[in-house]
Coordinates of C-alpha atoms and ligand atoms in Angstrom, one line a residue:
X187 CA 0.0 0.0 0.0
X188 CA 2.4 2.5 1.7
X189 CA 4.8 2.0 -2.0
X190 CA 1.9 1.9 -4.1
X191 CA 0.8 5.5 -2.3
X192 CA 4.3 6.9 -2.9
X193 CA 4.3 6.8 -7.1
X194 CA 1.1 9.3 -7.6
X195 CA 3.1 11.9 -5.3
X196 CA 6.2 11.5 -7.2
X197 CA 4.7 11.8 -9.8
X198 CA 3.2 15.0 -9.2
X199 CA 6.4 16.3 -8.1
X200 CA 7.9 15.6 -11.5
X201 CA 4.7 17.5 -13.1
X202 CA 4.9 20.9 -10.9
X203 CA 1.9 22.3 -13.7
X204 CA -0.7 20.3 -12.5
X205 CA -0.5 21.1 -9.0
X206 CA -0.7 24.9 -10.6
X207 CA -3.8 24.0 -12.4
X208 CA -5.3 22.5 -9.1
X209 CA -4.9 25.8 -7.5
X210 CA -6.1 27.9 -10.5
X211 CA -9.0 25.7 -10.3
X212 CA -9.8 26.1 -7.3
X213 CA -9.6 29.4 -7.3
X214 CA -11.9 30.0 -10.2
X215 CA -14.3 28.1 -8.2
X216 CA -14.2 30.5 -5.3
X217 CA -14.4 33.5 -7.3
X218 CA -17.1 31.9 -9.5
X219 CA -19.0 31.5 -5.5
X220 CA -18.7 34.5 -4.8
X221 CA -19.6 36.5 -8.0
X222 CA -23.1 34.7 -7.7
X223 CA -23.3 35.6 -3.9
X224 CA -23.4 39.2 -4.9
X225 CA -25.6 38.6 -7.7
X226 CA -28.4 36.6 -6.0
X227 CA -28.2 39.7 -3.4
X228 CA -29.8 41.6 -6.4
X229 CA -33.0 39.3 -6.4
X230 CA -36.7 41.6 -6.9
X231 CA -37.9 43.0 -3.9
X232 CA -41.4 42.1 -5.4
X233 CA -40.4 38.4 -4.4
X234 CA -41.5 39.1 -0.9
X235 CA -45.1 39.3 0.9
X236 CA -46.4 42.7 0.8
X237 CA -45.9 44.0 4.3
X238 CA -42.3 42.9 3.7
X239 CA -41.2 45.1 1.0
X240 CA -39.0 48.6 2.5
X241 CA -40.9 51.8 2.3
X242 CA -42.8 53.4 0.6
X243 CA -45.1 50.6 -0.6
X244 CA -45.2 51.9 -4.1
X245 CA -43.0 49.3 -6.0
X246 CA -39.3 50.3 -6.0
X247 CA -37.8 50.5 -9.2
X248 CA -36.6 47.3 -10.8
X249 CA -32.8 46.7 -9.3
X250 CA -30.5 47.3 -12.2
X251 CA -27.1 45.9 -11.8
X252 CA -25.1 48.7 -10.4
X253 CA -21.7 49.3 -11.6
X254 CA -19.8 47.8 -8.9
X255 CA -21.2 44.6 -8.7
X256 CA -21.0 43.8 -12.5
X257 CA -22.3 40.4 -12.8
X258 CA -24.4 39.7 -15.8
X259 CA -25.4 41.3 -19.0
X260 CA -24.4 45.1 -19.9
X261 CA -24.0 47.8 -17.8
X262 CA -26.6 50.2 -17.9
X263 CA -25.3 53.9 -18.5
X264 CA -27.7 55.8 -15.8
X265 CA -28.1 53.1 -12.8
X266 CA -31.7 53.4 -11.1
X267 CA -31.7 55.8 -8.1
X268 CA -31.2 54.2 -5.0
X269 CA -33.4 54.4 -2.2
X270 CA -33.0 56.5 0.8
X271 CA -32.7 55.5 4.2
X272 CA -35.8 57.6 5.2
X273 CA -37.9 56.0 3.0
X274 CA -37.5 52.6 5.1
X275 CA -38.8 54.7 8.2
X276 CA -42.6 55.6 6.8
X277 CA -45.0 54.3 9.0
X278 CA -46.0 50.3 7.3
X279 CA -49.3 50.5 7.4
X280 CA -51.5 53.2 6.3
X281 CA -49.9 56.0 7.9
X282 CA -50.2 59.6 6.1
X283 CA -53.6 60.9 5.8
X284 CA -54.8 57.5 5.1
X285 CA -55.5 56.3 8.5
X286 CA -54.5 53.6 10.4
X287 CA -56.6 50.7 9.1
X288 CA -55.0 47.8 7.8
X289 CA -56.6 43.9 6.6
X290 CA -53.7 42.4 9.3
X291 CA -55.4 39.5 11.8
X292 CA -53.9 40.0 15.1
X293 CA -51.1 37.4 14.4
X294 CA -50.1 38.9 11.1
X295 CA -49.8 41.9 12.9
X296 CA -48.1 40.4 16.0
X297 CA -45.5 38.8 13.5
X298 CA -44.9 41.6 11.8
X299 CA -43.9 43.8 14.4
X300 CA -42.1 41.3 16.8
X301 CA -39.5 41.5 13.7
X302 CA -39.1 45.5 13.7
X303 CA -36.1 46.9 14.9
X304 CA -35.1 47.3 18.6
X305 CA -32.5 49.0 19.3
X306 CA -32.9 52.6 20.2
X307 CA -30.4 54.2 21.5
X308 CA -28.4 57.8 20.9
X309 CA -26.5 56.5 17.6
X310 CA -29.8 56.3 15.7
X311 CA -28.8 56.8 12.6
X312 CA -28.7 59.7 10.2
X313 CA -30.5 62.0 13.1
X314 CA -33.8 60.1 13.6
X315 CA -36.2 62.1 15.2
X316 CA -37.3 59.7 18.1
X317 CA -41.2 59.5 18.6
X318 CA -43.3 58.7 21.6
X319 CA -46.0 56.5 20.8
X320 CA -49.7 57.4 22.6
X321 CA -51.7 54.2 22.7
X322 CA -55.2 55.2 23.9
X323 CA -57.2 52.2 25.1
X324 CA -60.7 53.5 25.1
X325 CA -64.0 52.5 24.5
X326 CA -65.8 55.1 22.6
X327 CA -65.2 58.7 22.6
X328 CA -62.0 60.4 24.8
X329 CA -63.7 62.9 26.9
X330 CA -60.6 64.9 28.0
X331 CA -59.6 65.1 24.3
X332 CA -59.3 69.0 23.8
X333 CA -57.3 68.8 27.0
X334 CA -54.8 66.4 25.4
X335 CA -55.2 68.7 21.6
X336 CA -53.7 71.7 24.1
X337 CA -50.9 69.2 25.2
X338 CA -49.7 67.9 22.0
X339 CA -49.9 71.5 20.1
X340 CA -47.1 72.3 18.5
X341 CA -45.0 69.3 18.9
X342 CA -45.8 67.6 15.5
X343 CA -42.9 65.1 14.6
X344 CA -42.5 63.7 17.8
X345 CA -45.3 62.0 19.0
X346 CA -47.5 59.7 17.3
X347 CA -51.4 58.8 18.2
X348 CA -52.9 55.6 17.9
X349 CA -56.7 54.8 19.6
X350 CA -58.1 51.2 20.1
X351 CA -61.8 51.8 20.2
X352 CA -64.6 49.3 21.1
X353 CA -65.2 47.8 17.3
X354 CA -68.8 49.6 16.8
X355 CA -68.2 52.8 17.2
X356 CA -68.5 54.9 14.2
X357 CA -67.9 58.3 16.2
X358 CA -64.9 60.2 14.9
X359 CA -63.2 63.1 16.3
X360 CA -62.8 66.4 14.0
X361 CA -60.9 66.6 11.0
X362 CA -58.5 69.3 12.3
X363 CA -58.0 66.9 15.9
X364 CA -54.2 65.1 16.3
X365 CA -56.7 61.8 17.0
X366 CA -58.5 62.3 13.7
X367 CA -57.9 59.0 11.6
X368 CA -55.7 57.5 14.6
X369 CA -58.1 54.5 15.2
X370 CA -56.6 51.1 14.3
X371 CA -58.7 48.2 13.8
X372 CA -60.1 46.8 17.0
X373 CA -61.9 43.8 19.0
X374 CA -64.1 43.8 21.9
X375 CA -62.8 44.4 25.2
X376 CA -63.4 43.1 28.6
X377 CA -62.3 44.2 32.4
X378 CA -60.5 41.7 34.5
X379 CA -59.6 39.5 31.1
X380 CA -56.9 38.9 29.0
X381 CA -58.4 39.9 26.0
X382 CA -57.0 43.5 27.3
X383 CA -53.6 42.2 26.7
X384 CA -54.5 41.1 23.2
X385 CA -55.6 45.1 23.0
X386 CA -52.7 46.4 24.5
X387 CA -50.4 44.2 21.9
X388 CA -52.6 44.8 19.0
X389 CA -51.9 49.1 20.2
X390 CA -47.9 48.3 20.6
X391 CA -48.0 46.0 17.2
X392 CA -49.6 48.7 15.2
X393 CA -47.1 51.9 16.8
X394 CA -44.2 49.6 16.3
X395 CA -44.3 49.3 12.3
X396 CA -43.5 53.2 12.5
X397 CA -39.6 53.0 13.1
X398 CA -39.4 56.1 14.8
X399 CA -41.3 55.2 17.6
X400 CA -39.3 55.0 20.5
X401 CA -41.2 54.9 23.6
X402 CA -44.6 53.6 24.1
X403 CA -47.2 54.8 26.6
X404 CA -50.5 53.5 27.4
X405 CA -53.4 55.5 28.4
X406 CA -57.4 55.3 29.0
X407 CA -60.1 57.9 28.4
X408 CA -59.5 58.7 32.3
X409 CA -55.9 59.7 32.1
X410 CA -54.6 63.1 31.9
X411 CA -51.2 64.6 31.8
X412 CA -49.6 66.0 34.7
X413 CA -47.1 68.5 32.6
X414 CA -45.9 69.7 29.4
X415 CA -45.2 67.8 26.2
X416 CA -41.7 68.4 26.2
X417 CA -41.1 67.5 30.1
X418 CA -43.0 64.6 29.7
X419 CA -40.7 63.9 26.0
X420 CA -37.9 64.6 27.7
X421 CA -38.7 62.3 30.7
X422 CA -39.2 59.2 28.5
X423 CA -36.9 59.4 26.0
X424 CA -33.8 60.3 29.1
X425 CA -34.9 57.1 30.8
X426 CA -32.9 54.2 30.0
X427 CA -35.2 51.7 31.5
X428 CA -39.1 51.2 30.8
X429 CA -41.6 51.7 33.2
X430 CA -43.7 48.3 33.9
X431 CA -45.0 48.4 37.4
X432 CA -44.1 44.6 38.6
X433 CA -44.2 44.6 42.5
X434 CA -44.3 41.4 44.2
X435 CA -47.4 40.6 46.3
X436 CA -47.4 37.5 48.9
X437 CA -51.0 38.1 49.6
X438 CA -53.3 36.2 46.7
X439 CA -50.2 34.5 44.8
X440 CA -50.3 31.4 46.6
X441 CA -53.5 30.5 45.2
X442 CA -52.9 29.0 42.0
X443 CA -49.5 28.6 41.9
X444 CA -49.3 25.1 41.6
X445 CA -51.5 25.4 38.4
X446 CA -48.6 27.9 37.2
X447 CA -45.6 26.4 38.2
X448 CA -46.5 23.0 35.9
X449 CA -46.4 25.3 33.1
X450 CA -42.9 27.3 34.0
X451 CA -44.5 30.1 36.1
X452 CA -43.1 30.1 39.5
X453 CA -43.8 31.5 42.7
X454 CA -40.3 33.4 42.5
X455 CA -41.5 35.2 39.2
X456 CA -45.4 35.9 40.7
X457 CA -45.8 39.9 40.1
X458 CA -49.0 42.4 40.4
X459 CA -49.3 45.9 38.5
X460 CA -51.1 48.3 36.5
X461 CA -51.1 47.7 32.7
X462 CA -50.0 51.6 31.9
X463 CA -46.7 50.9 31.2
X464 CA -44.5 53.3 29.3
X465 CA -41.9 50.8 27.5
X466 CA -39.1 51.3 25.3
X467 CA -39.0 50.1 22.1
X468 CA -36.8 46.5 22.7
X469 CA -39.1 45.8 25.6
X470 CA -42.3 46.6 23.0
X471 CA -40.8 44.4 20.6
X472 CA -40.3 41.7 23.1
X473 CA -43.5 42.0 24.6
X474 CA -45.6 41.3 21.5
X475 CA -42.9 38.7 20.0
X476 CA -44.0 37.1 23.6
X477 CA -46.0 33.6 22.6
X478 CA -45.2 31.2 25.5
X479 CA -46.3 32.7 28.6
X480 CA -49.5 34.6 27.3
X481 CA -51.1 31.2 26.5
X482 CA -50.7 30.3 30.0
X483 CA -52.2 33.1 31.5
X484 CA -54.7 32.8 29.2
X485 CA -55.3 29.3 30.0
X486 CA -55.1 31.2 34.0
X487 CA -57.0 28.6 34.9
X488 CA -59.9 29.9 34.3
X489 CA -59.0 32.6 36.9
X490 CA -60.0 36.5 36.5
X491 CA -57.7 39.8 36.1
X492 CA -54.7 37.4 34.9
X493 CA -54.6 40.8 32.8
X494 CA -52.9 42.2 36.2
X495 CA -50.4 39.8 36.9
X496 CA -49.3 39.1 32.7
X497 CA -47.0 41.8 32.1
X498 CA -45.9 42.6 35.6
X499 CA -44.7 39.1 35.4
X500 CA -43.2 38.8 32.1
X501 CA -40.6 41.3 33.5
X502 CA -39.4 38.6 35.7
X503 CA -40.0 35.6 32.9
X504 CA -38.1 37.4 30.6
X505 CA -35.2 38.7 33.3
X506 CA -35.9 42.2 31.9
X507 CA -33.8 43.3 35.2
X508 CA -33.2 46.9 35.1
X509 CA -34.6 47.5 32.0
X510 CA -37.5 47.9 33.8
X511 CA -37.8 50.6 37.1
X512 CA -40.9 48.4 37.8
X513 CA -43.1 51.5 38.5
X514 CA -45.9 53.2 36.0
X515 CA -45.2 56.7 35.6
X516 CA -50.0 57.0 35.3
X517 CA -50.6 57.7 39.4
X518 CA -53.5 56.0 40.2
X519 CA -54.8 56.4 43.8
X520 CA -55.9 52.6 45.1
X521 CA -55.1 54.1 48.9
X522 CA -59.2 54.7 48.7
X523 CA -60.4 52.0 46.6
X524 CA -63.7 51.3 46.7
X525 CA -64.8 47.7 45.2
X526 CA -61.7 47.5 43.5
X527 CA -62.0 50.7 41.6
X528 CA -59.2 53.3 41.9
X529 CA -60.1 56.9 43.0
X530 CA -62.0 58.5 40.8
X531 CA -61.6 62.5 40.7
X532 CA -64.5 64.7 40.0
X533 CA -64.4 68.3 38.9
X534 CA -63.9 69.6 43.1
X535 CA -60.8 67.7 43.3
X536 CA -59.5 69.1 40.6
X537 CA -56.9 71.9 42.1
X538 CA -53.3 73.0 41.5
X539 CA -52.3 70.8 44.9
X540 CA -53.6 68.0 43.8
X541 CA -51.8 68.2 40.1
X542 CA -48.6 68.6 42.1
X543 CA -49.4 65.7 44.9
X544 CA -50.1 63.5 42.3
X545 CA -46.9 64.3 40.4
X546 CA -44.5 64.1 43.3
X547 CA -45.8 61.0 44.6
X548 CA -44.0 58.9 47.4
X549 CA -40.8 60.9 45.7
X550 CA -37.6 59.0 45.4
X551 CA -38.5 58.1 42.4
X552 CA -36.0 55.3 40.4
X553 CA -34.4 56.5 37.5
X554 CA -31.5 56.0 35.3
X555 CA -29.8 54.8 38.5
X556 CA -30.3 57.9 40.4
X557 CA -33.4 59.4 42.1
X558 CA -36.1 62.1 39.9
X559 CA -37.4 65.0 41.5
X560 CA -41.0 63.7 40.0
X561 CA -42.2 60.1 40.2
X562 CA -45.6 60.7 37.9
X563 CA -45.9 62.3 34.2
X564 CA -49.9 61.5 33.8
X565 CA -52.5 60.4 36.4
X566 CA -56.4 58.3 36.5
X567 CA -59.2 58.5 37.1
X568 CA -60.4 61.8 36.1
X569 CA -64.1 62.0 35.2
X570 CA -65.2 63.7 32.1
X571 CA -67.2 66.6 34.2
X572 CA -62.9 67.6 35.2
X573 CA -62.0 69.0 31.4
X574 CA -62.6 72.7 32.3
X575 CA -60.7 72.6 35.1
X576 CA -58.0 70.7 34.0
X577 CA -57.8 73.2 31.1
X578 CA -58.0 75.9 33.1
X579 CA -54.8 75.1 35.2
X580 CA -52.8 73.8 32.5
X581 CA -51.1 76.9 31.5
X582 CA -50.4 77.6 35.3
X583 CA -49.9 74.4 36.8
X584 CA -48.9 72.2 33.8
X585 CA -46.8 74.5 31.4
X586 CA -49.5 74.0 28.0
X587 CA -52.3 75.5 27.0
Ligands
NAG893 C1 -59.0 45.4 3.4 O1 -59.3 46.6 4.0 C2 -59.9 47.6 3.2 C3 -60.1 48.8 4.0 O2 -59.0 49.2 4.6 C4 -61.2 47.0 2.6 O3 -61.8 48.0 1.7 C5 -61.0 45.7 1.9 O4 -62.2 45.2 1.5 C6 -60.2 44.8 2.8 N1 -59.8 43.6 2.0 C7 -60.0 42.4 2.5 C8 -59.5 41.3 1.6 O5 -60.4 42.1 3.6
NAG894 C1 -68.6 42.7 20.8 O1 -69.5 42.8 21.9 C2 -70.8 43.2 21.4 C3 -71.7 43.5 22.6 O2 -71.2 42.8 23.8 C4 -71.4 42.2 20.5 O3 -72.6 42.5 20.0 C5 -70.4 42.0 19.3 O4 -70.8 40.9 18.5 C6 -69.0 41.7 19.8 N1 -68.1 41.8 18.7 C7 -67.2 40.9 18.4 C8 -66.3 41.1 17.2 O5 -67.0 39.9 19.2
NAG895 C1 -37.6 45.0 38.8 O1 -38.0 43.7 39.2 C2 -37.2 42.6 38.8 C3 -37.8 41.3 39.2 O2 -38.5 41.4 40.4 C4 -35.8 42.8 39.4 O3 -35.0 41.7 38.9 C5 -35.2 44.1 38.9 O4 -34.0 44.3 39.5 C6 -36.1 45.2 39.3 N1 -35.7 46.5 38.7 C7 -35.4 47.6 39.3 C8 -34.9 48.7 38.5 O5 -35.6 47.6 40.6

């Protein structure tokens, strides 16, 4: 064997070309690869589903081969513009004056913005104008509307409005109002269910297919803000960390929690909170990508107001750590709860203490790893009867109007 072996590599030794051609060869080969890497990078755009294709939707020109690449066929003299990085940031669906409606079921939607971009952060490219999303989870009209028209005045460009409505209503606010055309396409909604998750996702799916939207905030017809536009900008867009409230609560958790913890829901990871969260785009992105868990508390045993204990335990599920300051930055007063409502105020309550009260808060206030000054940006329950006085001492007490 071993002198059979030994001829062939003599052999090649004596013939130095071939070994020359077994390297040109290969190196064709290579070349050859790579050449059709470049050119299969060229493949139609029209290829892909719809709500896959970059912005804007109308068709982008057929890809000529550019210059550089030069793979196949000839070069064509003026090469097709390219398109410009803004033009993948226009909102995906409808967006414009066109409204917010869309044919999407809830786990098109839910697919298509789990895959949107996450990362935020101060590199944005090509100076990005972050956004705040503000999802309003309502039922018909907003009753404190003109209160939140005085609010967003003048700020066009850096927020954007999106309203989950109960499916029937056909009420619209005016032409000339910030919410006009802002409703996306709902479903029915119940208290103390999950199906207000599925709300508060279908709210976050729909803001995140508009890259610019940074920060999320959710808000009923109740809430109202506690300062300016840009302090409350400011506030959210500064904070590194999103604002879940996720508080641990022995009382009540040991109920189920056998139930729970056969489907990988421990007692360790048991949280209670409000669902007005003000999240940050990776977290957003997260949250509706989420498929495990919501089944579970969905399943919640047939149990009521899983919709409290979802989120604020996801933070833990997920280890969203300090990513989260585990506090809601909507006050809402449970100190007199009555039947398991939160304090409702009425027009008399309505005074510049109590806008300031209710902004302070217990102070000490987490953020960015120090301490704010102000632990609340928006507050609930205000009844509808509070408008004029709210508007009244929003130039003096709130900075707007
Ligand atoms: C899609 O939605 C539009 C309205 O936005 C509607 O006119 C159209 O019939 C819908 N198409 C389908 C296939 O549901
Ligand atoms: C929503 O609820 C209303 C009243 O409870 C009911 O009439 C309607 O059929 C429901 N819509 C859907 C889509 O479930
Ligand atoms: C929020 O809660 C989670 C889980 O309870 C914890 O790991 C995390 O450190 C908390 N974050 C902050 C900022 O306190």
């Amino acid at each position: 064997m071993d002198s059979r072996r030994g001829k062939p590599i003599q052999a090649f030794h004596s013939g130095r070309s071939i070994l020359a051609d077994v390297f040109t060869g290969l190196l064709l080969v290579s070349l050859g690869i790579v050449l059709g890497m470049i050119c299969n990078a060229n493949f139609p755009e029209s290829y892909l589903h719809p709500y896959l294709q970059p912005q804007p939707l109308t068709p982008p020109p057929a890809p000529a081969p550019s210059p550089e690449t030069a793979c196949v066929g000839p070069r064509s003299p003026s090469p097709a513009p390219r398109m410009e990085f803004a033009d993948f940031l226009a909102p995906s669906a409808g967006g414009g004056g066109g409204g917010l409606m869309h044919n999407m079921t809830d786990e098109e939607l839910l697919w298509r913005a789990s895959m949107e971009p996450r990362r935020v952060d101060a590199s944005m490219p090509r100076g990005i104008v972050h956004k705040v999303a503000f999802l309003f989870l309502v039922t018909a009209d907003l009753p404190l509307r003109p209160l939140w028209e005085k609010f967003f005045a003048g700020h066009e460009g850096l927020y954007s409005i999106y309203v989950h409505a109960r499916p029937g209503y056909a009420g619209s606010p005016p032409r000339d109002s910030v919410f006009y055309g802002r409703m996306i396409p709902s479903q029915n909604t119940t208290w103390g269910t999950m199906n207000l998750v599925d709300a508060e996702r279908r709210l976050l799916g729909n803001a995140l297919l508009d890259l610019a939207n940074a920060r999320f905030a959710l808000f009923s017809e109740s809430c109202a803000p506690l300062l300016s536009f840009p302090a409350v900008y400011a506030y959210l867009t500064g904070s590194r960390a999103s604002f879940v409230e996720s508080y641990d609560r022995p009382v009540g958790r040991l109920r189920h929690w056998r139930w729970f913890t056969n489907r990988g829901v421990s007692l360790e990871h048991w949280r209670k909170g409000s669902q007005w969260f003000q999240m940050h785009r990776a977290l957003a992105a997260e949250f509706v990508a989420e498929a495990r868990y919501i089944d579970v508390f969905k399943g919640g045993h047939g149990k009521k107001n899983m919709e409290e204990h979802y989120l604020p335990t996801l933070v833990t599920l997920l280890g969203w750590g300090a990513r989260s300051q585990n506090r809601s930055l909507t006050n809402v007063d449970w100190s007199h709860s009555r039947g398991g409502h939160p304090l409702r105020y009425g027009a008399r309550d309505v005074t510049a203490e109590l806008i300031e009260r209710l902004r302070k808060g217990e102070g000490n206030c987490g953020y960015n790893g120090g301490v704010a000054d102000l632990c609340y940006m928006f507050a609930r329950k205000f009844a509808p009867d509070t408008l004029g006085k709210l508007l009244e001492l929003a130039p003096k007490v709130m900075g707007f109007g």
